[in-house]
PDB file of C-alpha atoms in Angstrom:
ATOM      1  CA  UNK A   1      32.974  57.959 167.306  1.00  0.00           C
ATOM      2  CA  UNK A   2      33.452  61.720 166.336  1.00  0.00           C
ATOM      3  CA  UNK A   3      30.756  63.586 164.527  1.00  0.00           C
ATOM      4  CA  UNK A   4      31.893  63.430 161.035  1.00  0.00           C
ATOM      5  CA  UNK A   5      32.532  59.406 161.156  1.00  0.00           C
ATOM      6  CA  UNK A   6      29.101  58.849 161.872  1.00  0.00           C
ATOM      7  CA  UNK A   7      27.018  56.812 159.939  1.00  0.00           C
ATOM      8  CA  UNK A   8      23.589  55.616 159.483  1.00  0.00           C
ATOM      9  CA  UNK A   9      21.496  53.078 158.491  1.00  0.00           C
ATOM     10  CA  UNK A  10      19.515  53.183 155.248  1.00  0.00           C
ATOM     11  CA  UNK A  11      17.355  50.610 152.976  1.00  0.00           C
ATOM     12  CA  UNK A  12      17.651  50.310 149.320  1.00  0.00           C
ATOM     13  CA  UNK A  13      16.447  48.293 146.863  1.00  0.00           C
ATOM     14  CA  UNK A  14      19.487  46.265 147.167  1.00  0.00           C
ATOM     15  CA  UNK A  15      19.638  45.972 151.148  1.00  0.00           C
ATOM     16  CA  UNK A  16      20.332  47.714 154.507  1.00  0.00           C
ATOM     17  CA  UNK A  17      23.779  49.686 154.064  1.00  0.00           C
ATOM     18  CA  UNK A  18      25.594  51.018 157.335  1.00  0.00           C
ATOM     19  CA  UNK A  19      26.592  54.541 155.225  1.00  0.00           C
ATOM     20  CA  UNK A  20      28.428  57.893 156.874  1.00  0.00           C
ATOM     21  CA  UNK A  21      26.264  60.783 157.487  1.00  0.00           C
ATOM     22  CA  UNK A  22      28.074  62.788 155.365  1.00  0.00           C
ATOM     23  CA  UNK A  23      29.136  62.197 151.815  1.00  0.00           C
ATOM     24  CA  UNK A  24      32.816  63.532 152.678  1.00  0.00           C
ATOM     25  CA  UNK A  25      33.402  61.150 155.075  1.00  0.00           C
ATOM     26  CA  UNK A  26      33.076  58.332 152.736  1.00  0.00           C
ATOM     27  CA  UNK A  27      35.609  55.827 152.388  1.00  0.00           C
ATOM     28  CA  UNK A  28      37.681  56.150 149.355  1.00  0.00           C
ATOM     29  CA  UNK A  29      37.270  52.184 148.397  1.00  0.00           C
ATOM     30  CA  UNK A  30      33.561  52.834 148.151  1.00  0.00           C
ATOM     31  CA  UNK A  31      31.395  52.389 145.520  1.00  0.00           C
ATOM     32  CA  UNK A  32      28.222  53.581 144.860  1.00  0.00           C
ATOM     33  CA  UNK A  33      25.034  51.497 143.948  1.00  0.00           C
ATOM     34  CA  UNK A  34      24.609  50.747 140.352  1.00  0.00           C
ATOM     35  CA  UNK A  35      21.043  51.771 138.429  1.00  0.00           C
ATOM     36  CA  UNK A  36      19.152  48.449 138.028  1.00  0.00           C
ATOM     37  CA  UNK A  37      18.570  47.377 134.132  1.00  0.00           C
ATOM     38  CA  UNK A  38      15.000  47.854 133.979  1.00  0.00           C
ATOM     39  CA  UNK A  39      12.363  44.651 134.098  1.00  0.00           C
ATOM     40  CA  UNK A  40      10.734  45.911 130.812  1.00  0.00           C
ATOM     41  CA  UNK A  41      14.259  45.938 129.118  1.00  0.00           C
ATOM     42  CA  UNK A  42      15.478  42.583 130.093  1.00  0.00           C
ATOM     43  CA  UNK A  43      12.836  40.132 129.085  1.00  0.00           C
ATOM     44  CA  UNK A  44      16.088  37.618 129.544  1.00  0.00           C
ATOM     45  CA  UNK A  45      18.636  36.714 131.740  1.00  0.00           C
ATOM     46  CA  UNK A  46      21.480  38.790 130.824  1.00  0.00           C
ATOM     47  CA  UNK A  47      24.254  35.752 131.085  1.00  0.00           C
ATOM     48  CA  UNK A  48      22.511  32.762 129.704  1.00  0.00           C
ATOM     49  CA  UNK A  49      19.648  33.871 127.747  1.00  0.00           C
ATOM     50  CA  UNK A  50      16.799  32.035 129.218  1.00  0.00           C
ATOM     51  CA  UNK A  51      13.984  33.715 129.007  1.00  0.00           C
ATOM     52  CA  UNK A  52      12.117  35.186 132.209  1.00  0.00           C
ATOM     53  CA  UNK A  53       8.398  33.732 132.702  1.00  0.00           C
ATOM     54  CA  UNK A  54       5.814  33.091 135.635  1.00  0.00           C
ATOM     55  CA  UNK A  55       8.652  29.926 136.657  1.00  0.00           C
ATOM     56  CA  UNK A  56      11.969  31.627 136.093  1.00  0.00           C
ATOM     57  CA  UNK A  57      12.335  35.080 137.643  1.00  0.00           C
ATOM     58  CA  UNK A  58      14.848  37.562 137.391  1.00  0.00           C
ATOM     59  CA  UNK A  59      17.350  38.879 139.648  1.00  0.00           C
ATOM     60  CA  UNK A  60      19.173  42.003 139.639  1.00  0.00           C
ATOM     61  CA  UNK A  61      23.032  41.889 140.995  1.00  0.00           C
ATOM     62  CA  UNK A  62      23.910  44.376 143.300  1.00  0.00           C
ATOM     63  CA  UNK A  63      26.916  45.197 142.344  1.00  0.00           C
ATOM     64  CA  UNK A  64      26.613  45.672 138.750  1.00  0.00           C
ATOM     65  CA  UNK A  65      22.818  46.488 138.379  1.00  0.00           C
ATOM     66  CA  UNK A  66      22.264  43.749 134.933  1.00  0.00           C
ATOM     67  CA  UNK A  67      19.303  41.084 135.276  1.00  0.00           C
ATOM     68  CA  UNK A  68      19.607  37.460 135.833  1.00  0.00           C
ATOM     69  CA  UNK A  69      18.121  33.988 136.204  1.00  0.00           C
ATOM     70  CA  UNK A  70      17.654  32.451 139.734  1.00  0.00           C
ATOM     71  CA  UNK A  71      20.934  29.908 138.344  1.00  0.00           C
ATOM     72  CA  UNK A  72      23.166  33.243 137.481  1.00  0.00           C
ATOM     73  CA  UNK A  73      22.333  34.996 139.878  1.00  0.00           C
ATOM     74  CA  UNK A  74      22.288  32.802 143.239  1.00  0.00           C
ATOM     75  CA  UNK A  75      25.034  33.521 145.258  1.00  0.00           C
ATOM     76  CA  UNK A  76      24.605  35.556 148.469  1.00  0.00           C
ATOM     77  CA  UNK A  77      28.444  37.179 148.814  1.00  0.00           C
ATOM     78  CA  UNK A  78      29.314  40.184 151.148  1.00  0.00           C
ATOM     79  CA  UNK A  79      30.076  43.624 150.243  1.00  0.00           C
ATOM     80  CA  UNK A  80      31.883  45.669 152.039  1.00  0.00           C
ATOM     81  CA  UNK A  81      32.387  48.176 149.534  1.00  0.00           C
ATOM     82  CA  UNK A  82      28.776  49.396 149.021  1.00  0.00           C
ATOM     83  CA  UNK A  83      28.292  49.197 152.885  1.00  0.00           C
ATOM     84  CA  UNK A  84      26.093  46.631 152.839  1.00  0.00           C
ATOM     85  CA  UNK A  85      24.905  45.067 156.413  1.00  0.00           C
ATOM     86  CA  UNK A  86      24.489  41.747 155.207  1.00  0.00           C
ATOM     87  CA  UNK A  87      25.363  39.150 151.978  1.00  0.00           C
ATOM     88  CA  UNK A  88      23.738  40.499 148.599  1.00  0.00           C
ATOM     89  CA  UNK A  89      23.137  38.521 145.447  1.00  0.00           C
ATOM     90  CA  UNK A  90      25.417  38.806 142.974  1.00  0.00           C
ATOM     91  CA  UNK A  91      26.256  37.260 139.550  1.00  0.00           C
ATOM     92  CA  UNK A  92      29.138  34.657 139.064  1.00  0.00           C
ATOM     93  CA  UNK A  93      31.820  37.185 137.829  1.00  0.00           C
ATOM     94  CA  UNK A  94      31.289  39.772 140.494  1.00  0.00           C
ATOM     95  CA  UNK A  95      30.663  37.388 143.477  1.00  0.00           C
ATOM     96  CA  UNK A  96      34.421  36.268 142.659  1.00  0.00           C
ATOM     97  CA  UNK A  97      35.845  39.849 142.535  1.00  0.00           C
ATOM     98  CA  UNK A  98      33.376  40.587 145.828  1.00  0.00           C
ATOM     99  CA  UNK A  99      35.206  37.592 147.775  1.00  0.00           C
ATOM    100  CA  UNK A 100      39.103  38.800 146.916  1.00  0.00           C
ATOM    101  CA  UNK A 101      38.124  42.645 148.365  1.00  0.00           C
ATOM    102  CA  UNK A 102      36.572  41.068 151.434  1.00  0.00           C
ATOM    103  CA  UNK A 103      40.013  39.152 151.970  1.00  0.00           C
ATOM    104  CA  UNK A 104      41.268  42.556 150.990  1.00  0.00           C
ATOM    105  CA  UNK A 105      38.844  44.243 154.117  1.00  0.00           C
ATOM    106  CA  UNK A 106      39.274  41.837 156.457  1.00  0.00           C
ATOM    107  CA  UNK A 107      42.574  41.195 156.659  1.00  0.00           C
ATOM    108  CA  UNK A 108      44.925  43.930 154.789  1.00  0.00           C
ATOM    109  CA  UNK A 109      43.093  46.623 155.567  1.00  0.00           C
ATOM    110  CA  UNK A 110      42.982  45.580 159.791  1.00  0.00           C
ATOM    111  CA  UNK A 111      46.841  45.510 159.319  1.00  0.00           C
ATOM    112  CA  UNK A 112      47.084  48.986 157.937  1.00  0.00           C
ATOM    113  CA  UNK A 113      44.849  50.502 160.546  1.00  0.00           C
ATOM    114  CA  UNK A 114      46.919  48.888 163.113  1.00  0.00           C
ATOM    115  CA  UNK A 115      49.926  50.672 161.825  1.00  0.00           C
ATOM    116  CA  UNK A 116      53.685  49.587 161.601  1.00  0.00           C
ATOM    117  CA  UNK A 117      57.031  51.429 162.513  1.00  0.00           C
ATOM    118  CA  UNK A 118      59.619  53.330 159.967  1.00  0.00           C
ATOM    119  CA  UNK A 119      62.129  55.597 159.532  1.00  0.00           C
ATOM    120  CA  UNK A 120      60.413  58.322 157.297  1.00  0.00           C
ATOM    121  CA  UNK A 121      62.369  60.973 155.309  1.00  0.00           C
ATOM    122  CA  UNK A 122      60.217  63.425 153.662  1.00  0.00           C
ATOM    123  CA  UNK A 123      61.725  64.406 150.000  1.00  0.00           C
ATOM    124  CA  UNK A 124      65.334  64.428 149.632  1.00  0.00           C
ATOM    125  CA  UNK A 125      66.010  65.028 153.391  1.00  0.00           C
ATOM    126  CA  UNK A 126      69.237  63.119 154.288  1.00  0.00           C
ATOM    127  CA  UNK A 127      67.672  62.574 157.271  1.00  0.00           C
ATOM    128  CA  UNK A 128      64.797  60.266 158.971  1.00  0.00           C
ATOM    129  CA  UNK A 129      62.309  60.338 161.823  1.00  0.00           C
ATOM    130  CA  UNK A 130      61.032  57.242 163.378  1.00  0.00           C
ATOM    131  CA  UNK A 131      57.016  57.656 163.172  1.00  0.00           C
ATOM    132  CA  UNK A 132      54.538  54.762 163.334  1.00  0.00           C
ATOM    133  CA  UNK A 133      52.620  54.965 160.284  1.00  0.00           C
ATOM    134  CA  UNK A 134      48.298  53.729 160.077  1.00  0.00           C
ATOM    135  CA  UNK A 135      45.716  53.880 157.846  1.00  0.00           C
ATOM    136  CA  UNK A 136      42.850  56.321 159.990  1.00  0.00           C
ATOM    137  CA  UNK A 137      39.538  54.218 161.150  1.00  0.00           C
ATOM    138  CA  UNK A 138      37.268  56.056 158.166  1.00  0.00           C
ATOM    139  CA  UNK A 139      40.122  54.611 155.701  1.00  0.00           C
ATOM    140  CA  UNK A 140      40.704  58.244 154.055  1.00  0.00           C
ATOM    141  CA  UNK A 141      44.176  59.092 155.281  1.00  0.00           C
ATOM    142  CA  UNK A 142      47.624  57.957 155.602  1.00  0.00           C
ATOM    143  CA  UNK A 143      48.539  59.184 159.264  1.00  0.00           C
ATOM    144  CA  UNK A 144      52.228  59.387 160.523  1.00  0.00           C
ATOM    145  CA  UNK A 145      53.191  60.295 164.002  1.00  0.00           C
ATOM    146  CA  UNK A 146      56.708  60.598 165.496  1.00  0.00           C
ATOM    147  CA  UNK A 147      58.147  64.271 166.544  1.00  0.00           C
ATOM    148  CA  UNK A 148      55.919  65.353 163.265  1.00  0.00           C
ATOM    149  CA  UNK A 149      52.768  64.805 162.304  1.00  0.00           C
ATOM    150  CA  UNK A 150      51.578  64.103 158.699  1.00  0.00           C
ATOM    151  CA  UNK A 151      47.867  62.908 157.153  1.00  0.00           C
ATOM    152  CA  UNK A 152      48.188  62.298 153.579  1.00  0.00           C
ATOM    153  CA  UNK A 153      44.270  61.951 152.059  1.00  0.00           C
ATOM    154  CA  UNK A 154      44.303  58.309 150.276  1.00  0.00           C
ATOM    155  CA  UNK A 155      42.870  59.646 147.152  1.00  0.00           C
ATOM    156  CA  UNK A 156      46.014  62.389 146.467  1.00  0.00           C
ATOM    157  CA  UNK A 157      48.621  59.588 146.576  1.00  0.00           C
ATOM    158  CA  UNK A 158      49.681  59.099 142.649  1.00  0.00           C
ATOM    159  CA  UNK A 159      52.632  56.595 143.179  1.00  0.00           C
ATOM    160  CA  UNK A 160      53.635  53.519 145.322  1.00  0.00           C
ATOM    161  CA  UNK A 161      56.836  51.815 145.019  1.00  0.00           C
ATOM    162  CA  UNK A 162      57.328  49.147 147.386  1.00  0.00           C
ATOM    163  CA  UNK A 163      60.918  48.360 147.785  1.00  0.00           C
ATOM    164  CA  UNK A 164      62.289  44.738 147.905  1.00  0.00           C
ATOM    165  CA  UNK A 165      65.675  42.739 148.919  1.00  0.00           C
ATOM    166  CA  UNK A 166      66.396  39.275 148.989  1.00  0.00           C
ATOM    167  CA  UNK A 167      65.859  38.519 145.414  1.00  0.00           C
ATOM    168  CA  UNK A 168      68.900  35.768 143.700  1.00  0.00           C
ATOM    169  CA  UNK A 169      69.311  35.589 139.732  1.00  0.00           C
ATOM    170  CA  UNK A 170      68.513  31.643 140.232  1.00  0.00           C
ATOM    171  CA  UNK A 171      64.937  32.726 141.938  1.00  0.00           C
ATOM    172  CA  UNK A 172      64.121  32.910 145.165  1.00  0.00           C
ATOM    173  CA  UNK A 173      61.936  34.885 147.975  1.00  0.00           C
ATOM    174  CA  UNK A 174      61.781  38.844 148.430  1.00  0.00           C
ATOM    175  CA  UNK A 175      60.982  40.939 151.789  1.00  0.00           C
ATOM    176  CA  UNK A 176      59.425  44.272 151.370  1.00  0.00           C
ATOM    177  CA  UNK A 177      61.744  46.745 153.311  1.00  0.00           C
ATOM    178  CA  UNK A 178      60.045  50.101 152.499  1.00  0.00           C
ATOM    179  CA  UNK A 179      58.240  52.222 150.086  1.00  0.00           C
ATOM    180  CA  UNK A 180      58.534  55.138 148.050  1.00  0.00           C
ATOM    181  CA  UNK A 181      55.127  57.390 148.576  1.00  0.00           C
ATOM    182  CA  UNK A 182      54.363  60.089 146.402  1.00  0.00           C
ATOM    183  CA  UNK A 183      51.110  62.372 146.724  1.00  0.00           C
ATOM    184  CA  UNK A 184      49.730  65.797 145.506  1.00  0.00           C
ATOM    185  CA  UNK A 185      49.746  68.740 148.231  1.00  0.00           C
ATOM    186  CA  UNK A 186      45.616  69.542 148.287  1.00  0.00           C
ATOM    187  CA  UNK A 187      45.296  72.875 146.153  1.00  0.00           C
ATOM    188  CA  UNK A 188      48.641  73.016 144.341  1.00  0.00           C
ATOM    189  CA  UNK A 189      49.600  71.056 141.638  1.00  0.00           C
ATOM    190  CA  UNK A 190      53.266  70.131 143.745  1.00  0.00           C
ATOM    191  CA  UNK A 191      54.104  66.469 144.227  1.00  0.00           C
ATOM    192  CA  UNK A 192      55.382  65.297 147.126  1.00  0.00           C
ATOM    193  CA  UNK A 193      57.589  62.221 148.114  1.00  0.00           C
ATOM    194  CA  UNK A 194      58.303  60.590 151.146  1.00  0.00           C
ATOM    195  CA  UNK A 195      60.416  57.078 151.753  1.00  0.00           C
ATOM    196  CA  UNK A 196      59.424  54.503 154.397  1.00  0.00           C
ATOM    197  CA  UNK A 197      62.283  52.073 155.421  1.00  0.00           C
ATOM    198  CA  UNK A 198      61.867  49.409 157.847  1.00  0.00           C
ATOM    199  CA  UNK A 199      63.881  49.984 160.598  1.00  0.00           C
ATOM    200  CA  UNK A 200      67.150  46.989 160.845  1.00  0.00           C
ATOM    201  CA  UNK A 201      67.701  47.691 164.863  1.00  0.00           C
ATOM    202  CA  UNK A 202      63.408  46.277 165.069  1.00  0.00           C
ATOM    203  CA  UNK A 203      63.613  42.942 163.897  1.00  0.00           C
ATOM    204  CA  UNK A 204      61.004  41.919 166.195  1.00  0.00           C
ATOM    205  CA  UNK A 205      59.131  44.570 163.942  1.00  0.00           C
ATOM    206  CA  UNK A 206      60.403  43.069 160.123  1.00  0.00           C
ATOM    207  CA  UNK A 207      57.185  41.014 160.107  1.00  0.00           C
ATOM    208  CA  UNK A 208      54.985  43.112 161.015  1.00  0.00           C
ATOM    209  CA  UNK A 209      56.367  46.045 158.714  1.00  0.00           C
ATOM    210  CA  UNK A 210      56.843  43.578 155.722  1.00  0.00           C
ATOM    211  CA  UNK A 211      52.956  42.793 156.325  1.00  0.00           C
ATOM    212  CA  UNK A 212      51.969  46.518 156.063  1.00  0.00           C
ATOM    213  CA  UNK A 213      54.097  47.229 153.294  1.00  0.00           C
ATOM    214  CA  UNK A 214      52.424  44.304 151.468  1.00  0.00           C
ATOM    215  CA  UNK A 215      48.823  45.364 152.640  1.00  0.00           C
ATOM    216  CA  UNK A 216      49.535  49.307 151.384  1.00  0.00           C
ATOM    217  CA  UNK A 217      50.676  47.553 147.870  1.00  0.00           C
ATOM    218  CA  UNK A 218      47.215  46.311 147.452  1.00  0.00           C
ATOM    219  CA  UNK A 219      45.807  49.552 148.347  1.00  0.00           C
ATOM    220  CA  UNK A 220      47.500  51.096 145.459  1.00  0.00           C
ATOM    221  CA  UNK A 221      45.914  48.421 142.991  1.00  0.00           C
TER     222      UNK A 221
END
């Protein structure tokens, strides 16, 4: 692990979070840890309105801060994107929207770190390099290697259009094929665009490309 992935462990109210050392090097599907609703401003539980006593104690969610009752606040759910070691409590709505981004972590995210093959044409180049494209280990850039190298930071892509075939009038199944990219050059206001296509001679490849085209989709959601 190079110096500026390193992380470190640190407690919180909320739990033990595995964190970088450096604030830079965070990933850019983070969030940070909400401010807790004060005890002395929530005399009741925040979903159901039973009010807290000696019996019923509150909880605070950790991933939205508000206070709850034992029965709206029980669930134990991981949380990948606070960096949290372990399952934290949550409430009922964010538990569910905690459980789709750990699909979202432990599987798309694994396939776009793993990378996938394409021809890549940068603008409107008429022609392509084959480069195997991956998502880097601290999740902050897009990096492409072939004859040329290219890392595009996460947070300065603007557009993704992932682009389909096999679709019939009468309905049927589509195959993601490639993607349209465009991003912001750091320090200029230029936008740049590059087009992924999944290479036809690699069939052996289609799945696996179709699965990281798919996975990069959700990114951009």
């Amino acid at each position: 692990m190079s110096g500026g992935d390193a992380k470190k462990l640190v407690r919180s109210p909320s739990g033990l979070r595995m964190v970088p050392e450096h604030r830079a090097a965070r990933s850019p599907f983070g969030l940070d840890e909400p401010p807790w609703v004060p005890d002395k401003e929530c005399p009741r539980c925040m979903q159901c309105d039973t009010k807290f006593d000696f019996i019923t104690r509150k909880h605070h969610c950790r991933r939205c801060g508000k206070c709850f009752c034992d029965k709206c606040c029980s669930k134990k759910v991981p949380l990948p994107r606070m960096c949290f070691v372990d399952p934290v409590r949550q409430c009922a709505e964010c538990a569910l929207v905690s459980q789709k981004e750990t699909e979202f972590y432990d599987k798309q995210l694994k396939v776009l770190m793993n990378g996938a093959t394409f021809f890549v044409t940068l603008g409107t180049s008429d022609k392509s390099e084959l480069m195997v494209c991956r998502l880097s280990n601290n999740q902050r850039y897009l990096v492409l290697d072939g004859d040329s190298h290219y890392e595009i930071e996460i947070i300065q892509i603007s557009t993704v259009q992932i682009l389909t075939e096999g679709f019939t009038p009468g309905g049927g199944n589509t195959r993601a094929v490639g993607m349209i990219l465009q991003y912001k050059v750091p320090g200029s206001d230029e936008v740049m665009q590059m087009k992924f296509t999944a290479g036809e001679d690699f069939s052996c490849n289609k799945k696996l490309s179709a699965a990281w085209l798919a996975a990069m989709h959700k990114v951009s959601k």
